[in-house]
Coordinates of C-alpha atoms in Angstrom, one line a residue:
X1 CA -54.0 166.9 242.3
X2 CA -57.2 164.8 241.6
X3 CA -57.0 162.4 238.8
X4 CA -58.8 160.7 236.4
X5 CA -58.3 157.9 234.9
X6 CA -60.1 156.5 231.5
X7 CA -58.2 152.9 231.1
X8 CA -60.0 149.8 230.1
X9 CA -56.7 146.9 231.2
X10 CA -56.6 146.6 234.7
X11 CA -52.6 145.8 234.5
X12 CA -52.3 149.3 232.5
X13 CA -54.3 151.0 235.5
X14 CA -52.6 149.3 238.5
X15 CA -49.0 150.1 236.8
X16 CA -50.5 153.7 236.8
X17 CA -51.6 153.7 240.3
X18 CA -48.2 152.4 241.3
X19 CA -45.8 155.5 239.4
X20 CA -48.5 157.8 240.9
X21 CA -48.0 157.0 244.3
X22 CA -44.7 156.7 243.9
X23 CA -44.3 160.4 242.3
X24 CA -46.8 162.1 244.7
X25 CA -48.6 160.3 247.6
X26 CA -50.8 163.4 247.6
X27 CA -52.3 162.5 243.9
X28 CA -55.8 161.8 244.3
X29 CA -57.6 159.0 241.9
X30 CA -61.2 159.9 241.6
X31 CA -62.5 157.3 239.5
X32 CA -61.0 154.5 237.4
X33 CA -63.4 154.2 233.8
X34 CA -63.4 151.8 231.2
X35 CA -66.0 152.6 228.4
X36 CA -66.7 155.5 226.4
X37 CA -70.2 155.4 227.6
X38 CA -69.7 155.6 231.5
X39 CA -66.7 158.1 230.9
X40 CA -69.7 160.6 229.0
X41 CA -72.0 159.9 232.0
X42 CA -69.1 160.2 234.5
X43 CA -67.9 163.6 233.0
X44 CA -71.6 164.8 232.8
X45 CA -72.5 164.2 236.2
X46 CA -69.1 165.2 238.3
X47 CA -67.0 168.1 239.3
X48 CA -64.2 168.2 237.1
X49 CA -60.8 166.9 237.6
X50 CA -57.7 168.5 237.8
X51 CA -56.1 166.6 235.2
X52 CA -57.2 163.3 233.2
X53 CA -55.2 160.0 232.2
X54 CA -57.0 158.7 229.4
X55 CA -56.3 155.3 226.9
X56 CA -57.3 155.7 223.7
X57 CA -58.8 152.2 222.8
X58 CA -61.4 151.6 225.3
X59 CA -64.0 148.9 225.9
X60 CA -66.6 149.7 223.6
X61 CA -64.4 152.4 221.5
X62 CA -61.7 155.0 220.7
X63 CA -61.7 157.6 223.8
X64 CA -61.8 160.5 220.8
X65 CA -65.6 159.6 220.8
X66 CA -65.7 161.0 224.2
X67 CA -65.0 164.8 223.0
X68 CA -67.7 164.4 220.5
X69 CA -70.3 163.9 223.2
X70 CA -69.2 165.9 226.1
X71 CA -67.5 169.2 226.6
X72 CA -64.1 168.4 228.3
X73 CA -62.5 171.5 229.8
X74 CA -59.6 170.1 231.5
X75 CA -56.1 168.9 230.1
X76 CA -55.3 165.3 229.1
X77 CA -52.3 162.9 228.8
X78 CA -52.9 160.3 226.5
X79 CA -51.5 156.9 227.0
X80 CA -52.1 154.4 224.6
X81 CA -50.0 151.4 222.9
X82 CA -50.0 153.2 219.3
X83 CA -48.3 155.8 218.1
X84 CA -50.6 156.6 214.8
X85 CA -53.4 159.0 217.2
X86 CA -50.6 161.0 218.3
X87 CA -51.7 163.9 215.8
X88 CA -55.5 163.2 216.9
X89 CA -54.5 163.6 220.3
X90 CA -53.1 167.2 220.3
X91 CA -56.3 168.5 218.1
X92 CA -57.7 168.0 221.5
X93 CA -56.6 168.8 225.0
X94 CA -53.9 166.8 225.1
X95 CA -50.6 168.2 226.8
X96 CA -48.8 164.8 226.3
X97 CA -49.0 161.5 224.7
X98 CA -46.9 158.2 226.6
X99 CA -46.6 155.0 225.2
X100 CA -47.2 152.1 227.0
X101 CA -45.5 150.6 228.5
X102 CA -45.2 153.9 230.4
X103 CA -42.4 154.4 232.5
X104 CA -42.0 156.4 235.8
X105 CA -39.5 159.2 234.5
X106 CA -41.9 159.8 231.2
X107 CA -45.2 160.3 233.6
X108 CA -43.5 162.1 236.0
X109 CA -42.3 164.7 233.5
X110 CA -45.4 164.9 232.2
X111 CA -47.2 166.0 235.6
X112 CA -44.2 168.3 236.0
X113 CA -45.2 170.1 232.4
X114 CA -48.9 170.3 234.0
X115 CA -47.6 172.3 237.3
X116 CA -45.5 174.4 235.4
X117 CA -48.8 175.4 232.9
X118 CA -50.7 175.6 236.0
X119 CA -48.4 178.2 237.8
X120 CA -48.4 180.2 234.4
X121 CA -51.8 180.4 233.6
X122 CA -52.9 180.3 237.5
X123 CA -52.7 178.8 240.6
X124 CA -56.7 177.8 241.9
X125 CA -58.8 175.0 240.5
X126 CA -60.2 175.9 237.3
X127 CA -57.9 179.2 236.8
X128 CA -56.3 177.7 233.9
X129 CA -57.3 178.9 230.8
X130 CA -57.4 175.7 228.6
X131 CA -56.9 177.1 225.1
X132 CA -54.3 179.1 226.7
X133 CA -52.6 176.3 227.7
X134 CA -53.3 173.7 225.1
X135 CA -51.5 176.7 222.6
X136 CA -48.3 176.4 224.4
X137 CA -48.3 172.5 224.1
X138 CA -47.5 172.0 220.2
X139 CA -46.1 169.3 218.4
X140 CA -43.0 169.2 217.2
X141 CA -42.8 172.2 214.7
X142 CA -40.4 170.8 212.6
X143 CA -40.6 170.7 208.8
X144 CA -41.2 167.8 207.2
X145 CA -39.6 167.2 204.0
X146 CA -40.8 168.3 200.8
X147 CA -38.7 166.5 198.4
X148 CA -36.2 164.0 198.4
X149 CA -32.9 163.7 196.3
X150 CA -32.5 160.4 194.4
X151 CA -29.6 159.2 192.7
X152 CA -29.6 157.5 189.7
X153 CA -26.8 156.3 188.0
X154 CA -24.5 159.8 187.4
X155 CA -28.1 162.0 188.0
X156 CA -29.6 163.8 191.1
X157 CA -33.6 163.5 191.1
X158 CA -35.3 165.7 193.3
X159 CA -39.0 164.1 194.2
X160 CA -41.4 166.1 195.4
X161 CA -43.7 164.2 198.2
X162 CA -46.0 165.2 196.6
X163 CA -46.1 162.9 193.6
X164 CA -44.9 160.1 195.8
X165 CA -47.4 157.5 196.1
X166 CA -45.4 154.7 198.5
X167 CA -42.9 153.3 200.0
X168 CA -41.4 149.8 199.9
X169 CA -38.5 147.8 201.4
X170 CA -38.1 144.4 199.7
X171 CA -35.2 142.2 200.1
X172 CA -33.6 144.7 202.4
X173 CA -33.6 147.6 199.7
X174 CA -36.1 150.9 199.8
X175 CA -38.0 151.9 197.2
X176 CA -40.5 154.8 196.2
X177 CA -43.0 154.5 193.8
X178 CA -44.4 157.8 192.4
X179 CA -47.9 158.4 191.0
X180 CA -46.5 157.7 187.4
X181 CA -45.8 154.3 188.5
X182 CA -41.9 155.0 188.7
X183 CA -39.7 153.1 191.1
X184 CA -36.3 154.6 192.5
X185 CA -33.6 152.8 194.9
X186 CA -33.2 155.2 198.3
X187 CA -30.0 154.9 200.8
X188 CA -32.6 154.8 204.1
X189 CA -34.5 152.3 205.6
X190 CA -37.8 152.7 206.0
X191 CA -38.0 154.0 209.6
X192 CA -35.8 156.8 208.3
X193 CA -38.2 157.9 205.9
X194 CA -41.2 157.8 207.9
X195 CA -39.9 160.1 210.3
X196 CA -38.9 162.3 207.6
X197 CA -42.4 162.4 206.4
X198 CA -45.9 164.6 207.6
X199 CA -47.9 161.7 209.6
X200 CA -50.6 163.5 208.0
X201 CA -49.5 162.6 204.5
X202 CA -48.2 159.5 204.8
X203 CA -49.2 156.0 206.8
X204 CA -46.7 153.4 208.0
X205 CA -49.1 150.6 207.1
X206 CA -46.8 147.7 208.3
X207 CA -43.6 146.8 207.9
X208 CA -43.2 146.6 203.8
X209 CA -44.7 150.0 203.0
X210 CA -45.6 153.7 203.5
X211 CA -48.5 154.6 201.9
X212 CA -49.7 158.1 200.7
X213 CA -53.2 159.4 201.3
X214 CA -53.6 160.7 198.0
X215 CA -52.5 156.8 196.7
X216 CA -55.3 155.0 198.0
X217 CA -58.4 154.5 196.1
X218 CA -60.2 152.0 198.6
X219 CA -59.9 150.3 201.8
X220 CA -61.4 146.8 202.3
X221 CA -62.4 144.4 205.0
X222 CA -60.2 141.3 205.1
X223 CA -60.3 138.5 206.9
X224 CA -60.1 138.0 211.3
X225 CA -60.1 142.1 210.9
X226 CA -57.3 143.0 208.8
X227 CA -58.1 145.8 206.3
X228 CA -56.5 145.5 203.0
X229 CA -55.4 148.2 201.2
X230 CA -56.1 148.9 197.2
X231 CA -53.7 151.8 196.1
X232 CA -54.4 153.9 192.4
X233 CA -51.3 152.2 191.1
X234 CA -51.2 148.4 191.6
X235 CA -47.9 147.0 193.7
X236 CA -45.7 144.1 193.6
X237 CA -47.9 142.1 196.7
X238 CA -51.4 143.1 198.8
X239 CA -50.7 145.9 201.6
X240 CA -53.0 144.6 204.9
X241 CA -53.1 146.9 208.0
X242 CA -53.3 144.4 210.9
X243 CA -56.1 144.1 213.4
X244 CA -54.5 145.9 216.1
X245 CA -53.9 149.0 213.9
X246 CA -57.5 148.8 212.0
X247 CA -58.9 151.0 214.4
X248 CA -56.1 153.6 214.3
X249 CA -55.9 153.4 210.6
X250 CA -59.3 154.4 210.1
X251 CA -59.2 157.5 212.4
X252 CA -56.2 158.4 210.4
X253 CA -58.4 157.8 207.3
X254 CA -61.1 160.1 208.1
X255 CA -59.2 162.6 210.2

């Protein structure tokens, strides 16, 4: 199998190396890239791979940037420290997504999912019919919920996502805050309720809230790279995206 790799940390790309020979000493690594830039000129000028490792945040960009300047017809497995480009990911070739740190058992089942595509769509170099495969690798199908059931006092609301404009945990307790500006107590923590929710839809911006697309009426730079976060219907304290998760925000933003 020949490899290759798009990772910009040299620890993240010698731990790869390491599982890979490990799993198969017959793996091939053609290259090891760390840009956006040489990955386009690498991809232009080269036979393709069999399969490619790519990180997302790179040296000089997001590796999404690479399918908007070259045609890439060969399946990837994302491996990133961020969990918000997962839906990005599988708009393109992706047939998995690992988080770093990424573990031995996690890559190795994901080269196991490419061999078993392989001997279904066909065995030579290049016999695999890409959207073929990339249609049998969805995300999980489940149904995200279109409501929730609040209690309030001796009454049942039902709340439609919908008109939900955030989340918020304060002082241990859950709240959601419709677009009327109405607050309701809820029994789940906020991790619950996020993976209740269409990542689509909804943003975990940090630790204090879930935000709603249709809620936010501008983003702003903030200071040492924050964004901050100014929502239709004002809330108790300022919602900041961190630094780290500015970039990912913003592809989420204008997916």
């Amino acid at each position: 199998m020949r490899i290759l790799i798009i990772e910009d940390e040299a620890p993240a790309f010698r731990r790869l190396q390491k599982i890979l020979e490990e799993i198969d000493t017959t793996i091939e690594i053609l290259e090891v890239i760390d840009s956006v830039e040489e990955s386009v000129k690498w991809i232009k000028n080269h036979n393709e791979p069999d399969l490619i490792l790519m990180d997302i945040q790179l040296s000089d960009g997001v590796s999404f940037e690479i399918f908007d300047r070259v045609k890439i017809n060969r399946p990837v497995i994302f491996t990133t420290a961020f969990d918000e480009y997962m839906l990005k990911a599988f708009k393109v070739n992706s047939i998995d997504y690992l988080l770093k740190p990424i573990k031995k058992e996690d890559l190795e089942l994901s080269l196991n999912k490419y061999r078993n595509l392989q001997e279904a769509f066909g065995s030579g170099h290049n016999a695999i019919d890409l959207n073929l495969l990339i249609g049998q690798i969805k995300m999980d199908e489940r149904r995200f919920k279109s409501r929730f059931l609040i209690k309030q006092g001796e009454k049942l609301l039902s709340i439609e996502t919908a008109d939900i404009a955030y989340f918020q945990t304060k002082n241990g307790v859950v709240y959601l805050c419709t677009t009327e500006n109405k607050k309701y107590l809820m029994d789940y923590n906020l991790d619950e309720v996020m993976n209740q929710l269409d990542p689509e839809k909804f943003y975990r911006a940090n630790r204090q809230y879930i935000i709603s697309f249709q809620a936010i009426n501008a983003t702003h730079k903030f200071h040492k790279g924050k964004l901050l976060i100014e929502l239709l219907h004002k809330t108790d304290e300022s919602i900041t995206i961190s630094a780290e998760k500015a970039t990912a925000f913003k592809v989420w933003l204008g997916d």
